Coordinates of C-alpha atoms in Angstrom, one line a residue:
M1 CA -74.1 51.2 -130.1
A2 CA -77.7 52.9 -130.3
K3 CA -77.1 56.1 -129.7
E4 CA -79.2 58.3 -128.6
L5 CA -80.6 61.5 -131.1
L6 CA -83.5 63.8 -129.7
T7 CA -85.6 64.2 -126.9
L8 CA -88.8 64.6 -128.1
D9 CA -91.9 65.6 -125.8
D10 CA -94.1 63.3 -123.9
A11 CA -96.8 64.8 -126.2
T12 CA -95.4 64.2 -129.6
T13 CA -97.9 62.0 -131.4
C14 CA -96.7 61.3 -135.1
T15 CA -93.2 62.0 -136.6
S16 CA -91.6 61.6 -140.5
W17 CA -88.7 61.6 -141.9
N18 CA -87.4 63.1 -145.0
F19 CA -86.9 61.5 -147.7
S20 CA -83.7 62.1 -147.5
G21 CA -82.8 61.9 -144.2
T22 CA -81.9 65.5 -142.7
R23 CA -84.9 66.6 -141.4
L24 CA -87.2 65.3 -138.4
A25 CA -90.8 67.0 -138.7
A26 CA -92.0 66.2 -135.2
A27 CA -96.7 66.8 -133.4
S28 CA -97.8 67.0 -130.4
A29 CA -101.2 66.7 -129.4
D30 CA -101.6 70.3 -129.5
G31 CA -101.3 70.7 -132.9
T32 CA -97.8 71.9 -132.8
L33 CA -95.1 71.3 -136.3
S34 CA -91.2 71.0 -134.8
I35 CA -88.4 70.7 -137.2
F36 CA -85.3 69.7 -136.6
D37 CA -82.3 69.1 -138.6
S38 CA -79.5 68.0 -138.7
R39 CA -76.4 69.1 -137.1
N40 CA -72.8 70.7 -139.6
P41 CA -71.5 69.1 -140.4
P42 CA -74.1 66.8 -142.0
S43 CA -72.5 63.4 -140.4
S44 CA -73.3 64.3 -136.7
S45 CA -75.2 62.5 -134.9
S46 CA -77.7 65.1 -133.9
L47 CA -80.9 67.2 -134.3
R48 CA -81.6 70.7 -133.4
S49 CA -84.0 72.4 -133.8
T50 CA -85.5 75.5 -136.3
F51 CA -89.1 75.4 -136.2
K52 CA -92.0 75.6 -133.7
F53 CA -95.4 75.9 -134.5
R54 CA -99.1 75.5 -133.5
V55 CA -100.3 74.5 -137.3
L56 CA -103.6 73.7 -136.4
E57 CA -105.9 73.2 -133.8
G58 CA -106.0 69.7 -132.6
N59 CA -104.2 66.6 -132.0
I60 CA -102.6 66.0 -135.6
V61 CA -102.4 62.4 -136.4
K62 CA -100.1 62.1 -139.5
I63 CA -97.1 64.1 -141.2
V64 CA -96.6 63.2 -144.9
W65 CA -93.7 64.8 -146.5
V66 CA -93.5 66.9 -150.2
P67 CA -91.8 65.2 -152.7
P68 CA -87.9 66.9 -152.5
E69 CA -88.0 67.9 -155.8
Y70 CA -90.7 71.0 -154.6
G71 CA -89.2 71.9 -152.0
D72 CA -88.9 71.3 -148.5
A73 CA -92.7 70.9 -147.4
V74 CA -95.5 68.5 -145.1
A75 CA -99.0 68.2 -145.0
C76 CA -100.4 67.8 -141.6
I77 CA -103.1 65.5 -140.6
S78 CA -105.3 66.5 -137.7
A79 CA -108.4 63.8 -135.9
D80 CA -110.4 66.9 -137.3
G81 CA -109.7 65.6 -140.8
I82 CA -108.3 68.8 -141.6
V83 CA -104.5 69.5 -143.9
S84 CA -102.8 72.0 -143.4
L85 CA -99.5 72.2 -145.9
W86 CA -96.6 74.4 -145.1
E87 CA -93.5 75.1 -147.1
E88 CA -89.9 76.3 -146.5
V89 CA -89.7 79.9 -148.0
A90 CA -87.2 81.9 -147.8
E91 CA -88.3 85.3 -146.2
D92 CA -87.3 89.3 -147.1
T93 CA -84.2 86.7 -148.7
Q94 CA -82.0 86.3 -146.6
S95 CA -84.3 83.8 -143.6
L96 CA -86.1 80.5 -144.2
Q97 CA -88.9 80.0 -142.4
W98 CA -92.5 77.9 -142.5
K99 CA -95.2 79.1 -144.1
M100 CA -99.0 77.4 -144.6
C101 CA -99.8 77.2 -148.1
K102 CA -102.1 75.4 -148.9
S103 CA -105.6 74.5 -145.3
F104 CA -108.9 72.1 -146.9
G105 CA -111.5 69.5 -144.8
N106 CA -113.6 69.8 -142.2
S107 CA -115.3 68.0 -139.5
S108 CA -118.2 66.8 -140.5
N109 CA -115.8 64.8 -144.2
K110 CA -112.9 64.2 -142.3
V111 CA -109.5 64.1 -144.7
L112 CA -108.8 60.3 -143.4
D113 CA -105.3 60.1 -145.4
V114 CA -103.1 62.3 -148.0
Q115 CA -100.0 61.0 -150.4
F116 CA -98.2 62.3 -152.9
G117 CA -96.8 61.3 -155.6
I118 CA -95.3 62.4 -158.6
S119 CA -97.3 61.0 -162.3
L120 CA -95.9 61.8 -166.3
T121 CA -96.7 66.0 -166.4
C122 CA -97.3 67.0 -162.9
L123 CA -97.3 66.0 -158.7
K124 CA -100.3 64.7 -157.6
M125 CA -101.7 64.4 -154.8
V126 CA -104.1 61.8 -153.3
A127 CA -106.4 62.2 -150.2
A128 CA -108.7 59.9 -148.7
Y129 CA -111.8 61.0 -147.3
S130 CA -114.4 59.6 -144.4
D131 CA -117.6 59.0 -146.8
G132 CA -115.0 56.8 -148.7
N133 CA -114.8 59.3 -151.5
I134 CA -111.2 59.3 -153.2
R135 CA -109.8 62.4 -154.9
V136 CA -107.5 63.2 -157.1
F137 CA -105.6 67.0 -157.2
E138 CA -103.0 68.3 -159.9
L139 CA -100.7 71.0 -158.9
L140 CA -100.9 73.5 -161.5
D141 CA -97.5 75.1 -160.8
P142 CA -94.2 73.5 -159.7
L143 CA -93.9 76.8 -158.0
E144 CA -97.2 77.3 -156.3
L145 CA -97.9 74.4 -154.5
R146 CA -101.2 76.9 -153.2
N147 CA -102.4 76.3 -156.9
W148 CA -104.6 72.4 -156.8
Q149 CA -106.5 72.3 -159.0
L150 CA -109.2 68.6 -158.5
Q151 CA -108.2 66.5 -161.4
A152 CA -110.9 63.8 -160.2
E153 CA -113.4 61.8 -157.4
F154 CA -114.5 58.7 -157.1
Q155 CA -115.1 55.3 -154.6
N156 CA -112.7 52.6 -153.9
V157 CA -115.7 49.8 -155.7
I158 CA -114.6 47.5 -158.1
E159 CA -118.4 48.4 -160.1
S160 CA -118.9 52.0 -161.4
V161 CA -122.4 51.9 -159.9
S162 CA -122.0 51.7 -156.3
A163 CA -125.4 49.6 -154.0
F164 CA -124.6 50.9 -150.4
G165 CA -125.9 53.4 -148.7
K166 CA -123.6 56.7 -147.1
A167 CA -120.0 55.5 -146.1
S168 CA -118.7 55.6 -142.8
C169 CA -114.8 55.0 -142.6
L170 CA -112.6 55.4 -139.3
S171 CA -109.5 55.0 -141.3
A172 CA -107.9 54.6 -144.5
S173 CA -104.5 54.1 -146.3
I174 CA -102.5 54.7 -149.3
S175 CA -99.5 54.1 -150.4
W176 CA -97.9 56.0 -153.7
N177 CA -96.6 53.4 -156.1
P178 CA -92.4 54.3 -155.4
Q179 CA -92.1 53.8 -158.9
K180 CA -91.1 57.9 -161.2
G181 CA -89.7 58.1 -164.8
G182 CA -89.7 56.1 -167.6
S183 CA -93.4 56.1 -169.5
Q184 CA -95.1 54.4 -166.6
E185 CA -98.3 55.7 -165.7
S186 CA -99.6 57.0 -161.8
S187 CA -100.8 54.3 -159.8
F188 CA -101.3 54.0 -155.6
L189 CA -102.9 51.4 -153.7
I190 CA -105.5 53.0 -151.1
G191 CA -107.6 50.5 -148.2
F192 CA -110.1 51.9 -145.8
N193 CA -111.6 50.9 -142.1
S194 CA -115.4 51.2 -143.0
N195 CA -118.7 50.1 -141.8
T196 CA -118.8 49.2 -146.2
S197 CA -116.7 46.2 -146.6
E198 CA -117.1 46.6 -151.4
L199 CA -114.7 50.0 -149.7
N200 CA -112.3 47.7 -147.4
S201 CA -110.3 45.6 -149.5
S202 CA -106.5 47.5 -151.2
K203 CA -107.4 47.8 -154.5
V204 CA -104.3 49.7 -157.2
W205 CA -105.7 52.0 -159.5
E206 CA -103.8 53.1 -162.5
F207 CA -104.4 56.8 -164.4
D208 CA -105.4 55.9 -167.5
Q209 CA -104.0 58.4 -170.2
A210 CA -106.4 57.5 -173.7
H211 CA -109.4 58.0 -171.8
Q212 CA -108.6 61.2 -168.7
R213 CA -109.5 58.9 -166.0
W214 CA -108.9 56.7 -162.8
L215 CA -109.3 52.8 -163.3
P216 CA -108.7 49.9 -160.4
V217 CA -106.6 47.0 -162.2
A218 CA -105.9 44.5 -159.3
E219 CA -107.9 43.9 -155.4
L220 CA -105.6 42.7 -153.1
A221 CA -108.3 40.6 -150.8
L222 CA -109.0 36.8 -151.5
P223 CA -112.6 36.0 -152.4
E224 CA -113.3 34.7 -148.7
D225 CA -111.5 38.1 -147.8
K226 CA -113.4 40.8 -149.3
G227 CA -114.8 43.4 -146.5
H228 CA -112.6 42.8 -144.1
Q229 CA -110.8 46.3 -142.5
V230 CA -107.7 47.3 -144.0
Y231 CA -105.3 48.5 -141.0
A232 CA -102.3 50.2 -143.2
V233 CA -100.7 49.3 -147.2
A234 CA -97.0 49.6 -148.5
W235 CA -96.1 50.0 -151.8
A236 CA -92.3 48.4 -152.0
P237 CA -89.4 49.7 -154.2
N238 CA -89.1 47.1 -156.9
I239 CA -85.2 47.7 -157.9
G240 CA -85.8 44.9 -160.8
R241 CA -87.8 42.8 -159.6
P242 CA -90.7 41.1 -163.1
Y243 CA -93.0 41.9 -159.6
E244 CA -94.0 44.2 -157.4
I245 CA -93.9 43.8 -153.9
I246 CA -96.9 45.4 -151.4
A247 CA -97.6 44.6 -148.2
V248 CA -102.0 45.5 -146.1
A249 CA -102.5 44.6 -142.6
T250 CA -106.0 43.9 -142.1
D251 CA -107.7 42.0 -138.7
K252 CA -106.8 38.8 -140.2
G253 CA -102.7 39.8 -140.1
L254 CA -100.5 40.8 -142.0
A255 CA -100.2 39.6 -146.0
I256 CA -97.9 39.6 -148.3
W257 CA -98.7 40.7 -152.2
H258 CA -97.2 39.9 -155.3
V259 CA -98.7 42.2 -158.5
G260 CA -98.2 41.0 -162.0
L261 CA -96.6 43.6 -164.5
N262 CA -98.6 43.0 -167.3
P263 CA -101.9 43.3 -167.8
D264 CA -104.4 40.6 -169.0
H265 CA -107.3 41.4 -171.4
D266 CA -109.3 43.3 -168.9
G267 CA -107.0 45.3 -167.9
R268 CA -106.4 43.6 -164.6
L269 CA -102.8 42.6 -163.6
P270 CA -102.3 39.5 -161.6
V271 CA -102.3 38.8 -158.3
K272 CA -101.1 36.1 -155.7
R273 CA -101.3 36.5 -152.4
V274 CA -97.6 34.6 -150.6
A275 CA -97.4 35.6 -146.5
L276 CA -99.5 35.9 -144.4
L277 CA -98.1 37.2 -141.0
S278 CA -98.9 37.4 -137.6
G279 CA -97.5 38.6 -134.3
H280 CA -99.0 41.8 -134.1
E281 CA -100.7 41.6 -131.5
G282 CA -104.0 44.1 -132.5
M283 CA -104.0 46.5 -135.0
V284 CA -100.8 47.4 -137.7
W285 CA -100.7 51.5 -137.1
Q286 CA -97.6 51.5 -140.0
M287 CA -95.6 50.1 -142.2
E288 CA -92.3 51.3 -144.2
W289 CA -90.5 49.0 -146.9
D290 CA -86.6 50.0 -146.7
M291 CA -84.2 51.6 -150.0
S292 CA -84.5 47.7 -152.1
G293 CA -87.5 46.6 -150.8
M294 CA -86.9 43.7 -149.5
T295 CA -87.3 44.3 -145.2
L296 CA -90.1 45.5 -144.2
A297 CA -90.9 47.1 -140.4
T298 CA -94.5 47.0 -139.1
T299 CA -95.6 49.0 -135.9
G300 CA -98.7 48.5 -134.2
E301 CA -100.9 48.4 -131.2
D302 CA -98.9 46.0 -129.3
G303 CA -95.3 49.3 -128.7
M304 CA -93.9 46.8 -131.0
V305 CA -91.6 47.4 -134.7
R306 CA -90.7 44.0 -136.7
L307 CA -88.9 44.1 -139.2
W308 CA -89.6 41.6 -141.7
Q309 CA -87.8 39.8 -144.7
S310 CA -88.7 37.0 -147.5
N311 CA -85.7 33.4 -147.2
L312 CA -84.0 32.7 -150.4
N313 CA -87.0 30.4 -150.2
G314 CA -89.4 33.2 -150.5
V315 CA -90.9 32.3 -147.3
W316 CA -91.7 35.0 -145.2
H317 CA -90.4 36.1 -141.4
Q318 CA -90.3 38.3 -138.8
Q319 CA -86.1 39.1 -138.9
A320 CA -86.3 41.2 -135.8
A321 CA -88.8 43.1 -133.0
F322 CA -88.4 45.3 -131.1
E323 CA -90.0 46.9 -127.7
P324 CA -89.2 50.7 -127.2
I325 CA -87.5 51.9 -123.7
S326 CA -89.3 53.9 -122.3

């Protein structure tokens, strides 16, 4: 039987577990960030509040944890497009306190999404903006989360020269390749919900070490579907498959894609849409894979949480659906 861990305030707008599942960050409509920790012993099924502070002026719409290799830190994104990065640090060599180490973005060019990824050399942060631009930042000092350097800026288009006018984007979704270590270069997936069709379709970007630039290596959209608004993307962990699995939610439904590991002579990765699923009524807000990359959880504006899996024949289907109890 399920047991309640915590009751959140009615004004809670978003939550996020850390990578080990021992800490929960929750945000409120008034810009308040709360951190909850597992009680001792660690196996206890309850949480206690360890931090609560108003970190932004407006409504917080997303919380993203920094990879644990770089300490306990979260990025908070407000509805006004402002990002604040908060880190837990030792205060007076005794107690731990959360301190803001960086803030960026503005209401005229909002930050829509932020995600962190570990490359061969450093921590990277990719940010999507409401004007359709993507900016990739590098952390200069692994011990100083305030010191970031702009590495690249580009748009989510295949052609190097774009012919469209000024873009206006309502939302964006980013997902880093969860594979870390070895000789693999950094890569991430991004899609926009905008008034500019060229930006919308989800694309995989990979860093070309030889030329020191980001290149689009795959586009996850059928020719007739290019330009459809993207609501959410999620890159599945790979524990030995000869291909990657990526989920993309658009206004047409939830698509599951297989992406090959070996590029062709043009440097592009082979892609194949293996499923187009329907179930949610309205937009899909968020998607998360389990640690094995075999089960996908989705939630949307219909208020439902749905679990998706493929059977032994590779056919994807809805495994379960849950309606939160008020």
